[in-house]
Coordinates of C-alpha atoms in Angstrom, one line a residue:
M156 CA 18.9 11.2 5.4
S157 CA 15.5 12.4 4.3
V158 CA 13.0 12.7 1.5
H159 CA 12.3 16.3 0.5
I160 CA 9.1 17.6 -1.2
D161 CA 9.6 20.9 -2.8
I162 CA 6.1 22.9 -2.7
G163 CA 6.9 26.2 -4.2
G164 CA 3.9 27.7 -5.7
L165 CA 1.6 25.0 -4.2
R166 CA -1.9 26.4 -3.7
P167 CA -3.9 25.5 -0.2
E168 CA -6.6 24.0 -2.6
S169 CA -4.2 21.8 -4.3
V170 CA -3.5 19.7 -0.9
A171 CA -6.0 16.9 -0.4
V172 CA -6.4 14.3 2.1
V173 CA -8.4 11.3 0.7
P174 CA -8.6 7.4 1.6
S175 CA -7.6 5.1 -1.2
P176 CA -9.4 1.6 -1.3
L177 CA -6.5 0.4 -3.7
A178 CA -3.6 1.7 -1.5
E179 CA -5.4 0.0 1.5
L180 CA -5.7 -3.2 -0.4
G181 CA -1.8 -3.2 -1.1
M182 CA -1.4 -2.5 2.7
A183 CA -3.4 -5.5 3.3
L184 CA -1.5 -7.6 1.0
H185 CA 1.8 -6.2 2.7
T186 CA 0.3 -7.1 6.2
L187 CA -0.5 -10.6 5.1
S188 CA 2.9 -11.1 3.6
E189 CA 4.9 -9.5 6.6
P190 CA 2.8 -10.0 9.7
A191 CA 5.8 -9.4 11.9
H192 CA 5.7 -5.8 10.9
H193 CA 2.3 -5.4 12.3
P194 CA 1.8 -7.2 15.6
G195 CA -1.4 -5.5 16.3
L196 CA -3.0 -7.1 13.4
Q197 CA -2.2 -10.6 14.1
G198 CA -5.8 -11.6 14.8
W199 CA -7.0 -10.3 11.4
V200 CA -4.1 -12.1 9.5
T201 CA -4.8 -15.2 11.2
G202 CA -8.4 -15.1 10.4
V203 CA -7.9 -14.1 6.8
T204 CA -5.3 -16.8 6.3
A205 CA -7.3 -19.5 7.7
R206 CA -10.1 -19.1 5.1
L207 CA -8.0 -18.2 2.2
D208 CA -8.4 -20.3 -1.0
P209 CA -5.2 -22.1 -1.5
H210 CA -5.3 -21.1 -5.3
L211 CA -5.5 -17.5 -4.3
A212 CA -2.8 -17.9 -1.7
D213 CA -0.5 -19.3 -4.3
R214 CA -1.2 -16.4 -6.6
M215 CA -0.6 -14.1 -3.7
C216 CA 2.9 -15.3 -3.6
E217 CA 3.5 -15.2 -7.2
A218 CA 4.2 -11.3 -7.2
D219 CA 4.5 -10.5 -3.4
F220 CA 7.6 -8.5 -4.1
L221 CA 5.1 -5.8 -5.1
W222 CA 3.9 -5.4 -1.7
R223 CA 6.2 -7.3 0.6
T224 CA 9.6 -5.9 0.5
T225 CA 8.6 -2.7 -1.6
F226 CA 5.3 -1.1 -1.7
S227 CA 4.8 -0.6 -5.3
D228 CA 3.4 2.7 -6.7
L229 CA 0.9 0.6 -8.8
F230 CA -1.2 0.7 -5.8
L231 CA -1.4 4.4 -6.1
P232 CA -2.1 4.8 -9.9
W233 CA -4.0 8.1 -9.7
A234 CA -0.8 9.8 -8.9
G235 CA 0.8 8.9 -12.2
L236 CA -2.1 10.3 -14.4
P237 CA -1.0 13.3 -16.5
D238 CA -2.5 16.2 -14.7
R239 CA -0.9 15.2 -11.4
R240 CA -4.0 16.5 -9.8
T241 CA -6.2 13.3 -9.9
L242 CA -7.7 12.0 -6.5
P243 CA -8.2 8.3 -5.5
G244 CA -11.3 7.0 -6.6
A245 CA -14.3 6.4 -4.3
T246 CA -14.1 2.5 -5.0
L247 CA -11.7 -0.2 -5.8
A248 CA -13.4 -0.6 -9.3
E249 CA -12.7 3.1 -10.0
E250 CA -9.1 2.8 -8.9
L251 CA -8.6 -0.3 -11.0
D252 CA -9.9 1.7 -14.0
Q253 CA -7.2 4.3 -13.1
L254 CA -4.7 1.7 -13.0
D255 CA -5.6 0.8 -16.5
K256 CA -4.9 4.5 -17.6
L257 CA -1.3 4.4 -16.8
S258 CA 1.0 4.0 -20.0
D259 CA 2.7 0.5 -20.4
E260 CA 6.0 2.5 -19.6
Q261 CA 4.6 3.8 -16.3
F262 CA 3.1 0.3 -15.5
V263 CA 6.2 -1.5 -16.2
D264 CA 8.6 0.9 -14.4
A265 CA 6.5 0.8 -11.3
A266 CA 6.2 -3.0 -11.4
L267 CA 10.0 -3.1 -11.6
E268 CA 10.4 -0.9 -8.5
F269 CA 11.3 -4.2 -6.6
T270 CA 14.7 -4.4 -8.5
C271 CA 15.7 -1.2 -7.0
A272 CA 16.6 0.0 -10.2
V273 CA 18.4 3.6 -10.4
G274 CA 16.4 6.4 -11.8
Y275 CA 13.2 6.3 -9.6
G276 CA 13.3 10.1 -9.0
E277 CA 14.9 10.9 -12.3
C278 CA 13.8 11.3 -15.9
G279 CA 15.4 8.6 -17.8
P280 CA 15.0 5.7 -20.3
T281 CA 12.4 3.1 -19.6
A282 CA 13.0 -0.6 -19.4
L283 CA 10.4 -1.0 -22.4
S284 CA 12.2 1.4 -24.8
D285 CA 15.9 1.2 -23.7
P286 CA 17.7 -2.2 -24.3
R287 CA 20.5 -1.1 -21.6
T288 CA 17.8 -0.3 -19.1
R289 CA 16.0 -3.5 -19.7
R290 CA 18.9 -5.9 -19.2
R291 CA 19.8 -4.0 -16.0
A292 CA 16.4 -4.4 -14.6
L293 CA 16.5 -8.2 -15.4
D294 CA 19.9 -8.5 -13.9
L295 CA 18.7 -6.8 -10.7
A296 CA 15.5 -9.1 -10.7
A297 CA 17.7 -12.2 -11.1
A298 CA 19.8 -11.2 -8.2
R299 CA 16.5 -11.1 -6.2
G300 CA 15.7 -14.7 -7.1
P301 CA 14.2 -16.7 -10.0
Q302 CA 10.6 -15.8 -9.0
Q303 CA 11.4 -12.1 -9.6
L304 CA 13.3 -12.8 -12.7
R305 CA 10.4 -14.8 -14.2
F306 CA 8.0 -11.9 -13.3
G307 CA 10.3 -9.4 -15.0
E308 CA 10.6 -11.3 -18.2
R309 CA 7.0 -12.0 -18.5
L310 CA 6.3 -8.3 -17.6
L311 CA 8.7 -7.0 -20.4
A312 CA 7.5 -9.4 -22.8
D313 CA 3.9 -8.8 -22.6
P314 CA 2.7 -5.9 -20.3
P315 CA -0.9 -6.2 -21.2
R316 CA -1.0 -9.9 -19.9
I317 CA 0.5 -8.9 -16.6
R318 CA -1.9 -5.9 -16.5
A319 CA -4.8 -8.2 -16.9
W320 CA -3.4 -10.8 -14.5
L321 CA -2.8 -8.1 -11.7
R322 CA -6.4 -6.6 -12.0
Q323 CA -8.2 -10.0 -12.0
F324 CA -6.0 -10.8 -8.8
L325 CA -6.9 -7.7 -6.9
R326 CA -10.5 -8.3 -7.8
D327 CA -10.3 -11.7 -6.4
C328 CA -8.6 -10.6 -3.3
D329 CA -11.4 -7.9 -2.8
E330 CA -14.1 -10.7 -3.1
A331 CA -12.2 -13.0 -0.8
F332 CA -11.3 -10.7 2.2
F333 CA -10.8 -7.1 1.2
A334 CA -14.4 -6.0 0.7
E335 CA -15.2 -7.1 4.3
A336 CA -12.2 -5.3 5.8
W337 CA -13.0 -2.1 3.7
S338 CA -16.5 -1.9 4.9
R339 CA -15.0 -1.4 8.4
L340 CA -11.9 0.4 7.9
R341 CA -13.3 3.3 5.5
H342 CA -15.2 4.9 8.1
Q343 CA -11.9 5.4 10.2
L344 CA -10.1 6.7 7.1
A345 CA -12.8 8.9 6.1
A346 CA -13.1 10.4 9.8
D347 CA -9.3 10.9 9.6
A348 CA -9.5 12.6 6.4
R349 CA -12.1 14.8 7.5
H350 CA -10.1 15.9 10.6
K351 CA -7.0 16.5 8.5
T352 CA -8.8 18.5 6.0
D353 CA -10.3 20.6 8.6
L354 CA -7.0 21.4 10.2
L355 CA -5.6 22.2 6.6
R356 CA -8.4 24.9 6.2
R357 CA -8.4 26.3 9.7
K358 CA -4.7 26.1 10.8
G359 CA -2.7 25.4 7.7
L360 CA -0.4 22.9 6.1
A361 CA 2.2 22.9 9.0
E362 CA -0.4 21.8 11.7
A363 CA -2.0 19.2 9.3
L364 CA 1.5 17.7 8.7
A365 CA 2.3 17.7 12.4
A366 CA -1.0 15.8 13.0
V367 CA -0.1 13.2 10.2
S368 CA 3.2 12.2 11.9
P369 CA 6.1 13.8 13.9
A370 CA 8.4 12.6 11.0
L371 CA 7.1 15.3 9.0
T372 CA 8.3 19.0 8.9
L373 CA 7.5 21.9 7.0
D374 CA 10.0 24.8 6.2
E375 CA 7.9 27.4 5.1
A376 CA 10.6 29.7 4.2
A377 CA 12.3 27.1 2.0
A378 CA 8.9 25.9 0.7
R379 CA 9.8 22.5 1.6
I380 CA 8.6 19.3 3.4
S381 CA 10.9 16.9 4.9
V382 CA 10.2 13.4 5.7
D383 CA 12.6 11.7 8.2
K384 CA 13.4 8.4 6.7
L385 CA 16.3 6.0 6.1
G386 CA 16.6 7.0 2.7
D387 CA 17.1 10.0 0.3
G388 CA 15.0 11.5 -2.3
R389 CA 13.5 14.5 -3.6
T390 CA 10.3 15.6 -5.5
A391 CA 8.2 18.4 -6.4
T392 CA 4.7 19.3 -6.5
G393 CA 5.2 21.7 -9.6
D394 CA 1.9 22.6 -11.0
G395 CA 0.3 19.6 -9.6
G396 CA -0.9 18.9 -6.2
L397 CA 0.1 17.2 -2.9
L398 CA -1.9 14.0 -1.6
L399 CA -2.1 12.8 1.9
V400 CA -3.7 9.2 1.9
P401 CA -4.3 7.7 5.5
T402 CA -4.0 3.8 6.0
S403 CA -5.5 2.0 9.0
L404 CA -3.3 -1.2 8.4
G405 CA 0.0 0.8 7.6
W406 CA 1.7 1.3 10.9
P407 CA 4.8 1.7 11.5
H408 CA 5.2 2.5 7.6
L409 CA 5.3 6.1 6.6
M410 CA 5.6 6.0 2.8
V411 CA 6.5 8.8 0.2
L412 CA 5.9 8.5 -3.2
H413 CA 8.4 10.6 -5.0
R414 CA 8.6 9.0 -8.5
Y415 CA 9.7 11.4 -11.4
G416 CA 6.7 12.9 -13.0
W417 CA 4.1 11.6 -10.6
Q418 CA 2.1 13.6 -8.0
P419 CA 3.9 13.5 -4.6
V420 CA 2.0 11.5 -2.0
L421 CA 2.3 10.9 1.7
H422 CA 0.8 7.5 2.7
Y423 CA 0.7 7.7 6.4
P424 CA -0.7 5.5 9.3
V425 CA -3.7 6.6 11.4
G426 CA -4.4 5.5 15.0
S427 CA -0.7 4.5 15.4
P428 CA 0.6 3.5 18.7
E429 CA 3.5 6.2 18.2
L430 CA 4.9 7.7 21.2
A431 CA 4.0 11.3 21.9
A432 CA 7.4 12.4 21.0
P433 CA 9.3 9.8 18.8
Q434 CA 12.9 10.2 18.4
T435 CA 14.2 11.3 14.9
L436 CA 16.5 9.0 13.1
E437 CA 19.5 11.4 13.9
Q438 CA 18.6 11.1 17.6
L439 CA 18.2 7.3 17.4
A440 CA 21.6 7.0 15.8
M441 CA 23.2 9.2 18.2
R442 CA 21.8 7.2 21.1
M443 CA 22.8 3.9 19.8
T444 CA 26.3 5.4 18.9
A445 CA 26.7 6.5 22.5
L446 CA 25.8 3.2 23.9
S447 CA 28.0 1.2 21.6
H448 CA 31.2 2.4 23.5
P449 CA 32.3 -0.3 25.9
V450 CA 33.4 2.3 28.8
R451 CA 30.1 3.9 28.4
M452 CA 28.2 0.7 28.4
R453 CA 30.0 -0.2 31.8
M454 CA 29.1 3.2 33.1
C455 CA 25.5 2.7 32.3
R456 CA 25.6 -0.5 34.4
H457 CA 26.5 1.5 37.4
L458 CA 24.2 4.5 36.4
A459 CA 21.2 2.4 35.9
R460 CA 21.3 1.2 39.6
S461 CA 21.7 4.6 41.3
A462 CA 23.0 8.1 40.7
H463 CA 26.8 8.8 40.8
T464 CA 28.9 11.6 40.9
T465 CA 31.8 12.1 38.2
S466 CA 34.2 11.3 41.0
E467 CA 32.6 8.1 41.9
L468 CA 32.5 7.1 38.3
A469 CA 36.1 7.9 37.9
Q470 CA 37.2 5.9 41.0
V471 CA 35.0 2.8 40.1
H472 CA 36.5 2.7 36.6
G473 CA 40.0 3.7 37.2
M474 CA 39.8 6.8 35.0
T475 CA 40.3 10.5 35.5
A476 CA 37.4 12.8 36.1
P477 CA 38.1 14.6 32.7
E478 CA 37.7 11.3 30.9
I479 CA 34.5 10.3 32.6
S480 CA 33.2 13.8 32.0
R481 CA 33.8 13.4 28.3
H482 CA 31.9 10.1 28.3
L483 CA 29.0 11.5 30.5
A484 CA 28.7 14.5 27.9
V485 CA 28.1 12.1 25.1
L486 CA 25.5 10.2 27.1
K487 CA 23.7 13.5 28.1
K488 CA 23.9 15.0 24.5
A489 CA 22.1 11.6 23.5
G490 CA 19.5 12.3 26.1
L491 CA 20.2 9.0 28.0
I492 CA 21.1 10.4 31.5
T493 CA 19.6 12.7 33.7
T494 CA 21.5 14.9 36.2
R495 CA 20.4 16.6 39.5
R496 CA 22.3 18.6 42.1
R497 CA 22.5 17.7 45.8
G498 CA 24.2 20.3 47.6
R499 CA 27.4 20.8 46.0
Y500 CA 27.6 17.5 44.2
V501 CA 26.1 16.7 40.8
L502 CA 24.5 13.4 40.5
H503 CA 24.0 11.5 37.2
Q504 CA 21.6 8.6 36.4
L505 CA 20.8 6.5 33.5
D506 CA 17.1 7.2 32.1
V507 CA 16.1 3.7 31.8
T508 CA 12.6 4.7 30.3
V509 CA 14.5 6.0 27.3
V510 CA 16.7 3.3 27.0
A511 CA 13.8 0.7 27.3
R512 CA 12.2 2.5 24.2
L513 CA 15.3 2.1 22.0
G514 CA 14.3 -1.2 20.7
S515 CA 10.8 -0.2 19.6
E516 CA 12.2 3.1 18.4
F517 CA 14.8 1.3 16.3
L518 CA 12.2 -1.0 14.7
E519 CA 9.8 2.0 13.9
G520 CA 12.6 4.1 12.5
I521 CA 14.0 1.4 10.1
L522 CA 10.2 0.4 8.9
R523 CA 9.1 4.1 8.7

């Protein structure tokens, strides 16, 4: 599973790396709502929560599905403007003005993303204009709880009122805690944007994407960027551009905006504690499948303690050497064991370092 961005005809000057204060505010709200996703930010979360006004905290819960379980595209409004080349604003105020420029249809569809409604990457009827789509959106909202249903009903009944509510809420969050955080974070994000821009100019898009995340690959022949994620999607730059937006609060999330008609965006974490060579989701699945077999689990118990030959393992497990060899081949293909030769014997041993990383790799993979 991957998200693909077709970049046929994309000009180098149409690729930009730009920080976004509104996107970072959205990530700050997500971090406050889901601190377990971001253990490295526990101190910041505790400090903000301790001094948060109770009324603002209540309002934060009112629509937290916009940033808690789903990072709404409303935090990337510049990507939805008609020319598909608009850059993020330099200040939060500028980006809130860009949010106001989205049509009511765009605003409502982006705000209803939490329903997981079909058609995200397709051109189709909107919930404001089509009664059937509207009913489906409300049914999906109801399935997620009364709070989402109430929000969906208010949104569809009076979009301008919800737009005004959200704008005021974001301004209040800026005053309460985000302005202070942004004054520190913007310098790191600006430095990263300069570095990635320099890579783009000197070494090209492939090098810049590799520096963004190992989960990104560029197939120059096919003119396509692939993002290794637990999800499928496709978008294209068309006659627009491609935006890379860094976040200091975002690890382990690597997000791709691939909404139909919007400018593609890669929203990526900087300064992340990623491993030097993190596993792809396919490799991760292969390793977990390899370890799920009861025979191979028992073999790993012995291989973790010391190196064994195929014959030794066959004797211990009461199996034939060919049967053991087949299980060893699965473990080896998954990169879970190492082999070395000692004289005429081939010794196999579990790579405990790789196995120890599986938990963190699994968490990073599913949250990516």
